[in-house]
Amino acid sequence: MGQKGINILDLDVQELISKLNAALSEEWLAYYQYWIGARLMEGPMRSEIEPELLLHATQEFGHAELVVGRIIQLGGIPVLHPADWFKLARCEYDAPADPYVEVILEQNLKGERCAIQRYKEIADFTNGKDFTTHQMVTTILNEELEHEQDIEDWLTDLARMKEDLRKFRM
Ligand SMILES: [Fe+2]
Ligand SMILES: [Fe+2]
C-alpha cells in the first residue's frame, strides 16, 4: 500500500499482519474441511446439505482472497507454505474420518465458532484505527455468522427428524 495509507493506521501494523496471516491459514483449512467433508458426507438430508457446504467452502475461499489482498496492501507477506497453516491457525482442522452428516456438521460448526472469535478480535483490534481492515473483517464476520446459523439449523432439523422417527416407531 502507499506509504500514506500505512501511516494513517493507528495500530501496530506488524501485529495486524500476523493476525491476518493466522486468519488466512484458518480460511484455507476451513475451505478444505468443508470441501472434502461435503464430498464424503453420508446420511439424511445429504443431497440438500452437500451443495450448501460446497457454497460455504467457496465463501471461505473468498475470505482468503480478501485477507490476502489486505495483507499485501499493508506491505506484508501472505503465508507462503501450506505447512505454516497449521503453525499459524488457532482453529483446529478435523479430518472427516467419520462421514456421517451430523459429525461433519459438528466439525464445521466448531470451525465457524473459531472463525467468529478470530474476526471479532480483529474487528476489536482495528476498530476506529484501521477503517479498511475493520470494514473487511466485519463483512467476513457477517458471513461466518450466517454459516454458523445454517449449520445450527440443519442440526436442529436432523434432531427433529430423528425424534419424529422415534415417535413413529413407538
Ligand atoms: Fe471464512
Ligand atoms: Fe465460515
PDB file of C-alpha atoms and ligand atoms in Angstrom:
ATOM      1  CA  MET A   1       0.000   0.000   0.000  1.00  0.00           C
ATOM      2  CA  GLY A   2       1.097   3.589  -0.415  1.00  0.00           C
ATOM      3  CA  GLN A   3       3.098   4.962   2.476  1.00  0.00           C
ATOM      4  CA  LYS A   4       0.323   7.369   3.433  1.00  0.00           C
ATOM      5  CA  GLY A   5      -2.160   4.503   3.573  1.00  0.00           C
ATOM      6  CA  ILE A   6       0.023   2.777   6.161  1.00  0.00           C
ATOM      7  CA  ASN A   7       0.860   5.985   8.042  1.00  0.00           C
ATOM      8  CA  ILE A   8      -2.796   6.753   8.787  1.00  0.00           C
ATOM      9  CA  LEU A   9      -3.201   3.462  10.671  1.00  0.00           C
ATOM     10  CA  ASP A  10      -3.261   3.968  14.399  1.00  0.00           C
ATOM     11  CA  LEU A  11      -2.100   0.463  15.368  1.00  0.00           C
ATOM     12  CA  ASP A  12       0.836  -1.971  15.236  1.00  0.00           C
ATOM     13  CA  VAL A  13       0.838  -2.941  11.537  1.00  0.00           C
ATOM     14  CA  GLN A  14       3.102  -5.983  12.029  1.00  0.00           C
ATOM     15  CA  GLU A  15       0.785  -7.341  14.697  1.00  0.00           C
ATOM     16  CA  LEU A  16      -2.183  -6.805  12.398  1.00  0.00           C
ATOM     17  CA  ILE A  17      -0.398  -8.642   9.565  1.00  0.00           C
ATOM     18  CA  SER A  18       0.309 -11.621  11.821  1.00  0.00           C
ATOM     19  CA  LYS A  19      -3.343 -11.736  12.930  1.00  0.00           C
ATOM     20  CA  LEU A  20      -4.419 -11.622   9.279  1.00  0.00           C
ATOM     21  CA  ASN A  21      -1.982 -14.407   8.367  1.00  0.00           C
ATOM     22  CA  ALA A  22      -3.454 -16.545  11.146  1.00  0.00           C
ATOM     23  CA  ALA A  23      -6.956 -15.821   9.768  1.00  0.00           C
ATOM     24  CA  LEU A  24      -5.740 -16.648   6.255  1.00  0.00           C
ATOM     25  CA  SER A  25      -4.376 -20.012   7.418  1.00  0.00           C
ATOM     26  CA  GLU A  26      -7.675 -20.778   9.144  1.00  0.00           C
ATOM     27  CA  GLU A  27      -9.615 -19.911   5.972  1.00  0.00           C
ATOM     28  CA  TRP A  28      -7.629 -22.409   3.908  1.00  0.00           C
ATOM     29  CA  LEU A  29      -8.119 -25.144   6.473  1.00  0.00           C
ATOM     30  CA  ALA A  30     -11.841 -24.285   6.681  1.00  0.00           C
ATOM     31  CA  TYR A  31     -12.093 -24.335   2.896  1.00  0.00           C
ATOM     32  CA  TYR A  32     -10.627 -27.824   2.651  1.00  0.00           C
ATOM     33  CA  GLN A  33     -12.549 -29.135   5.651  1.00  0.00           C
ATOM     34  CA  TYR A  34     -15.861 -28.001   4.129  1.00  0.00           C
ATOM     35  CA  TRP A  35     -14.980 -29.174   0.663  1.00  0.00           C
ATOM     36  CA  ILE A  36     -13.707 -32.665   1.475  1.00  0.00           C
ATOM     37  CA  GLY A  37     -16.391 -33.140   4.154  1.00  0.00           C
ATOM     38  CA  ALA A  38     -19.129 -32.267   1.641  1.00  0.00           C
ATOM     39  CA  ARG A  39     -17.769 -34.777  -0.849  1.00  0.00           C
ATOM     40  CA  LEU A  40     -17.594 -37.617   1.674  1.00  0.00           C
ATOM     41  CA  MET A  41     -20.782 -36.928   3.621  1.00  0.00           C
ATOM     42  CA  GLU A  42     -23.376 -39.661   4.127  1.00  0.00           C
ATOM     43  CA  GLY A  43     -26.745 -39.740   5.865  1.00  0.00           C
ATOM     44  CA  PRO A  44     -30.110 -37.942   5.938  1.00  0.00           C
ATOM     45  CA  MET A  45     -30.527 -34.654   4.016  1.00  0.00           C
ATOM     46  CA  ARG A  46     -27.197 -35.216   2.271  1.00  0.00           C
ATOM     47  CA  SER A  47     -28.454 -34.082  -1.127  1.00  0.00           C
ATOM     48  CA  GLU A  48     -29.731 -30.848   0.434  1.00  0.00           C
ATOM     49  CA  ILE A  49     -26.759 -30.104   2.685  1.00  0.00           C
ATOM     50  CA  GLU A  50     -23.888 -31.071   0.356  1.00  0.00           C
ATOM     51  CA  PRO A  51     -24.321 -28.183  -2.137  1.00  0.00           C
ATOM     52  CA  GLU A  52     -24.685 -25.729   0.746  1.00  0.00           C
ATOM     53  CA  LEU A  53     -21.440 -26.924   2.327  1.00  0.00           C
ATOM     54  CA  LEU A  54     -19.715 -26.528  -1.040  1.00  0.00           C
ATOM     55  CA  LEU A  55     -21.077 -22.979  -1.138  1.00  0.00           C
ATOM     56  CA  HIS A  56     -19.656 -22.329   2.341  1.00  0.00           C
ATOM     57  CA  ALA A  57     -16.312 -23.661   1.056  1.00  0.00           C
ATOM     58  CA  THR A  58     -16.410 -21.196  -1.846  1.00  0.00           C
ATOM     59  CA  GLN A  59     -17.173 -18.378   0.572  1.00  0.00           C
ATOM     60  CA  GLU A  60     -14.217 -19.347   2.804  1.00  0.00           C
ATOM     61  CA  PHE A  61     -12.044 -19.170  -0.321  1.00  0.00           C
ATOM     62  CA  GLY A  62     -13.471 -15.697  -0.971  1.00  0.00           C
ATOM     63  CA  HIS A  63     -12.477 -14.678   2.574  1.00  0.00           C
ATOM     64  CA  ALA A  64      -8.934 -15.951   1.927  1.00  0.00           C
ATOM     65  CA  GLU A  65      -8.793 -13.749  -1.195  1.00  0.00           C
ATOM     66  CA  LEU A  66      -9.951 -10.667   0.736  1.00  0.00           C
ATOM     67  CA  VAL A  67      -7.463 -11.276   3.556  1.00  0.00           C
ATOM     68  CA  VAL A  68      -4.542 -11.837   1.147  1.00  0.00           C
ATOM     69  CA  GLY A  69      -5.391  -8.598  -0.639  1.00  0.00           C
ATOM     70  CA  ARG A  70      -5.285  -6.645   2.612  1.00  0.00           C
ATOM     71  CA  ILE A  71      -2.018  -8.275   3.811  1.00  0.00           C
ATOM     72  CA  ILE A  72      -0.352  -7.224   0.548  1.00  0.00           C
ATOM     73  CA  GLN A  73      -1.780  -3.690   0.832  1.00  0.00           C
ATOM     74  CA  LEU A  74      -0.301  -3.465   4.318  1.00  0.00           C
ATOM     75  CA  GLY A  75       3.126  -4.382   2.930  1.00  0.00           C
ATOM     76  CA  GLY A  76       3.076  -7.861   4.478  1.00  0.00           C
ATOM     77  CA  ILE A  77       3.835 -11.278   3.023  1.00  0.00           C
ATOM     78  CA  PRO A  78       0.915 -13.701   2.974  1.00  0.00           C
ATOM     79  CA  VAL A  79       1.708 -17.143   4.409  1.00  0.00           C
ATOM     80  CA  LEU A  80       3.648 -18.887   1.639  1.00  0.00           C
ATOM     81  CA  HIS A  81       3.720 -22.546   2.612  1.00  0.00           C
ATOM     82  CA  PRO A  82       0.738 -24.769   3.475  1.00  0.00           C
ATOM     83  CA  ALA A  83       2.790 -26.362   6.287  1.00  0.00           C
ATOM     84  CA  ASP A  84       2.620 -22.967   8.009  1.00  0.00           C
ATOM     85  CA  TRP A  85      -1.194 -23.031   8.020  1.00  0.00           C
ATOM     86  CA  PHE A  86      -1.064 -25.489  10.905  1.00  0.00           C
ATOM     87  CA  LYS A  87       1.507 -23.422  12.771  1.00  0.00           C
ATOM     88  CA  LEU A  88      -0.408 -20.154  12.449  1.00  0.00           C
ATOM     89  CA  ALA A  89      -4.020 -21.351  12.722  1.00  0.00           C
ATOM     90  CA  ARG A  90      -5.688 -21.435  16.106  1.00  0.00           C
ATOM     91  CA  CYS A  91      -8.769 -23.225  14.738  1.00  0.00           C
ATOM     92  CA  GLU A  92      -8.291 -26.955  14.541  1.00  0.00           C
ATOM     93  CA  TYR A  93      -8.548 -28.961  11.362  1.00  0.00           C
ATOM     94  CA  ASP A  94     -10.743 -32.015  11.972  1.00  0.00           C
ATOM     95  CA  ALA A  95     -10.224 -34.664   9.313  1.00  0.00           C
ATOM     96  CA  PRO A  96     -13.666 -36.037   8.387  1.00  0.00           C
ATOM     97  CA  ALA A  97     -12.792 -39.649   9.214  1.00  0.00           C
ATOM     98  CA  ASP A  98     -16.444 -40.344  10.061  1.00  0.00           C
ATOM     99  CA  PRO A  99     -18.582 -39.226   7.085  1.00  0.00           C
ATOM    100  CA  TYR A 100     -21.892 -39.184   8.982  1.00  0.00           C
ATOM    101  CA  VAL A 101     -23.680 -35.899   8.287  1.00  0.00           C
ATOM    102  CA  GLU A 102     -24.013 -34.816  11.924  1.00  0.00           C
ATOM    103  CA  VAL A 103     -20.335 -35.470  12.631  1.00  0.00           C
ATOM    104  CA  ILE A 104     -19.290 -33.423   9.590  1.00  0.00           C
ATOM    105  CA  LEU A 105     -21.641 -30.598  10.611  1.00  0.00           C
ATOM    106  CA  GLU A 106     -20.333 -30.557  14.197  1.00  0.00           C
ATOM    107  CA  GLN A 107     -16.766 -30.300  12.890  1.00  0.00           C
ATOM    108  CA  ASN A 108     -17.693 -27.396  10.635  1.00  0.00           C
ATOM    109  CA  LEU A 109     -19.650 -25.727  13.438  1.00  0.00           C
ATOM    110  CA  LYS A 110     -16.558 -25.785  15.655  1.00  0.00           C
ATOM    111  CA  GLY A 111     -14.587 -24.158  12.830  1.00  0.00           C
ATOM    112  CA  GLU A 112     -17.211 -21.436  12.362  1.00  0.00           C
ATOM    113  CA  ARG A 113     -17.231 -20.557  16.058  1.00  0.00           C
ATOM    114  CA  CYS A 114     -13.455 -20.316  15.970  1.00  0.00           C
ATOM    115  CA  ALA A 115     -13.626 -18.050  12.888  1.00  0.00           C
ATOM    116  CA  ILE A 116     -16.236 -15.832  14.583  1.00  0.00           C
ATOM    117  CA  GLN A 117     -13.907 -15.400  17.557  1.00  0.00           C
ATOM    118  CA  ARG A 118     -10.968 -14.624  15.229  1.00  0.00           C
ATOM    119  CA  TYR A 119     -12.799 -11.907  13.278  1.00  0.00           C
ATOM    120  CA  LYS A 120     -14.339 -10.423  16.405  1.00  0.00           C
ATOM    121  CA  GLU A 121     -10.810  -9.992  17.772  1.00  0.00           C
ATOM    122  CA  ILE A 122      -9.506  -8.401  14.556  1.00  0.00           C
ATOM    123  CA  ALA A 123     -12.584  -6.150  14.450  1.00  0.00           C
ATOM    124  CA  ASP A 124     -11.839  -5.020  18.032  1.00  0.00           C
ATOM    125  CA  PHE A 125      -8.145  -4.541  17.211  1.00  0.00           C
ATOM    126  CA  THR A 126      -8.880  -2.337  14.184  1.00  0.00           C
ATOM    127  CA  ASN A 127     -11.952  -0.513  15.499  1.00  0.00           C
ATOM    128  CA  GLY A 128     -11.521   3.218  14.866  1.00  0.00           C
ATOM    129  CA  LYS A 129      -7.856   2.615  13.925  1.00  0.00           C
ATOM    130  CA  ASP A 130      -7.901   0.959  10.514  1.00  0.00           C
ATOM    131  CA  PHE A 131     -11.199   1.566   8.755  1.00  0.00           C
ATOM    132  CA  THR A 132     -10.357  -0.587   5.724  1.00  0.00           C
ATOM    133  CA  THR A 133      -9.437  -3.754   7.609  1.00  0.00           C
ATOM    134  CA  HIS A 134     -12.288  -3.154  10.043  1.00  0.00           C
ATOM    135  CA  GLN A 135     -14.820  -2.952   7.223  1.00  0.00           C
ATOM    136  CA  MET A 136     -13.394  -6.090   5.591  1.00  0.00           C
ATOM    137  CA  VAL A 137     -13.437  -8.196   8.758  1.00  0.00           C
ATOM    138  CA  THR A 138     -16.968  -7.151   9.704  1.00  0.00           C
ATOM    139  CA  THR A 139     -18.112  -8.192   6.217  1.00  0.00           C
ATOM    140  CA  ILE A 140     -16.408 -11.568   6.670  1.00  0.00           C
ATOM    141  CA  LEU A 141     -17.750 -11.866  10.223  1.00  0.00           C
ATOM    142  CA  ASN A 142     -21.310 -11.423   8.913  1.00  0.00           C
ATOM    143  CA  GLU A 143     -20.825 -14.383   6.579  1.00  0.00           C
ATOM    144  CA  GLU A 144     -19.348 -16.531   9.349  1.00  0.00           C
ATOM    145  CA  LEU A 145     -22.433 -15.746  11.460  1.00  0.00           C
ATOM    146  CA  GLU A 146     -24.653 -16.896   8.586  1.00  0.00           C
ATOM    147  CA  HIS A 147     -22.600 -20.095   8.254  1.00  0.00           C
ATOM    148  CA  GLU A 148     -22.976 -20.843  11.965  1.00  0.00           C
ATOM    149  CA  GLN A 149     -26.726 -20.254  11.739  1.00  0.00           C
ATOM    150  CA  ASP A 150     -27.071 -22.520   8.668  1.00  0.00           C
ATOM    151  CA  ILE A 151     -25.295 -25.377  10.443  1.00  0.00           C
ATOM    152  CA  GLU A 152     -27.265 -24.964  13.667  1.00  0.00           C
ATOM    153  CA  ASP A 153     -30.495 -25.045  11.621  1.00  0.00           C
ATOM    154  CA  TRP A 154     -29.515 -28.288   9.866  1.00  0.00           C
ATOM    155  CA  LEU A 155     -28.566 -29.894  13.166  1.00  0.00           C
ATOM    156  CA  THR A 156     -31.945 -28.859  14.610  1.00  0.00           C
ATOM    157  CA  ASP A 157     -33.780 -30.301  11.593  1.00  0.00           C
ATOM    158  CA  LEU A 158     -31.842 -33.561  11.831  1.00  0.00           C
ATOM    159  CA  ALA A 159     -32.615 -33.848  15.545  1.00  0.00           C
ATOM    160  CA  ARG A 160     -36.321 -33.252  14.884  1.00  0.00           C
ATOM    161  CA  MET A 161     -36.328 -35.819  12.123  1.00  0.00           C
ATOM    162  CA  LYS A 162     -34.839 -38.416  14.474  1.00  0.00           C
ATOM    163  CA  GLU A 163     -37.342 -37.519  17.183  1.00  0.00           C
ATOM    164  CA  ASP A 164     -40.252 -37.917  14.758  1.00  0.00           C
ATOM    165  CA  LEU A 165     -38.932 -41.304  13.635  1.00  0.00           C
ATOM    166  CA  ARG A 166     -38.707 -42.463  17.225  1.00  0.00           C
ATOM    167  CA  LYS A 167     -42.322 -41.398  17.890  1.00  0.00           C
ATOM    168  CA  PHE A 168     -43.462 -43.146  14.744  1.00  0.00           C
ATOM    169  CA  ARG A 169     -41.856 -46.420  15.840  1.00  0.00           C
ATOM    170  CA  MET A 170     -43.469 -46.366  19.300  1.00  0.00           C
TER     171      MET A 170
HETATM  172 FE    FE B   1     -14.276 -17.679   6.433  1.00  0.00          FE
HETATM  173 FE    FE B   2     -17.480 -19.767   7.530  1.00  0.00          FE
END
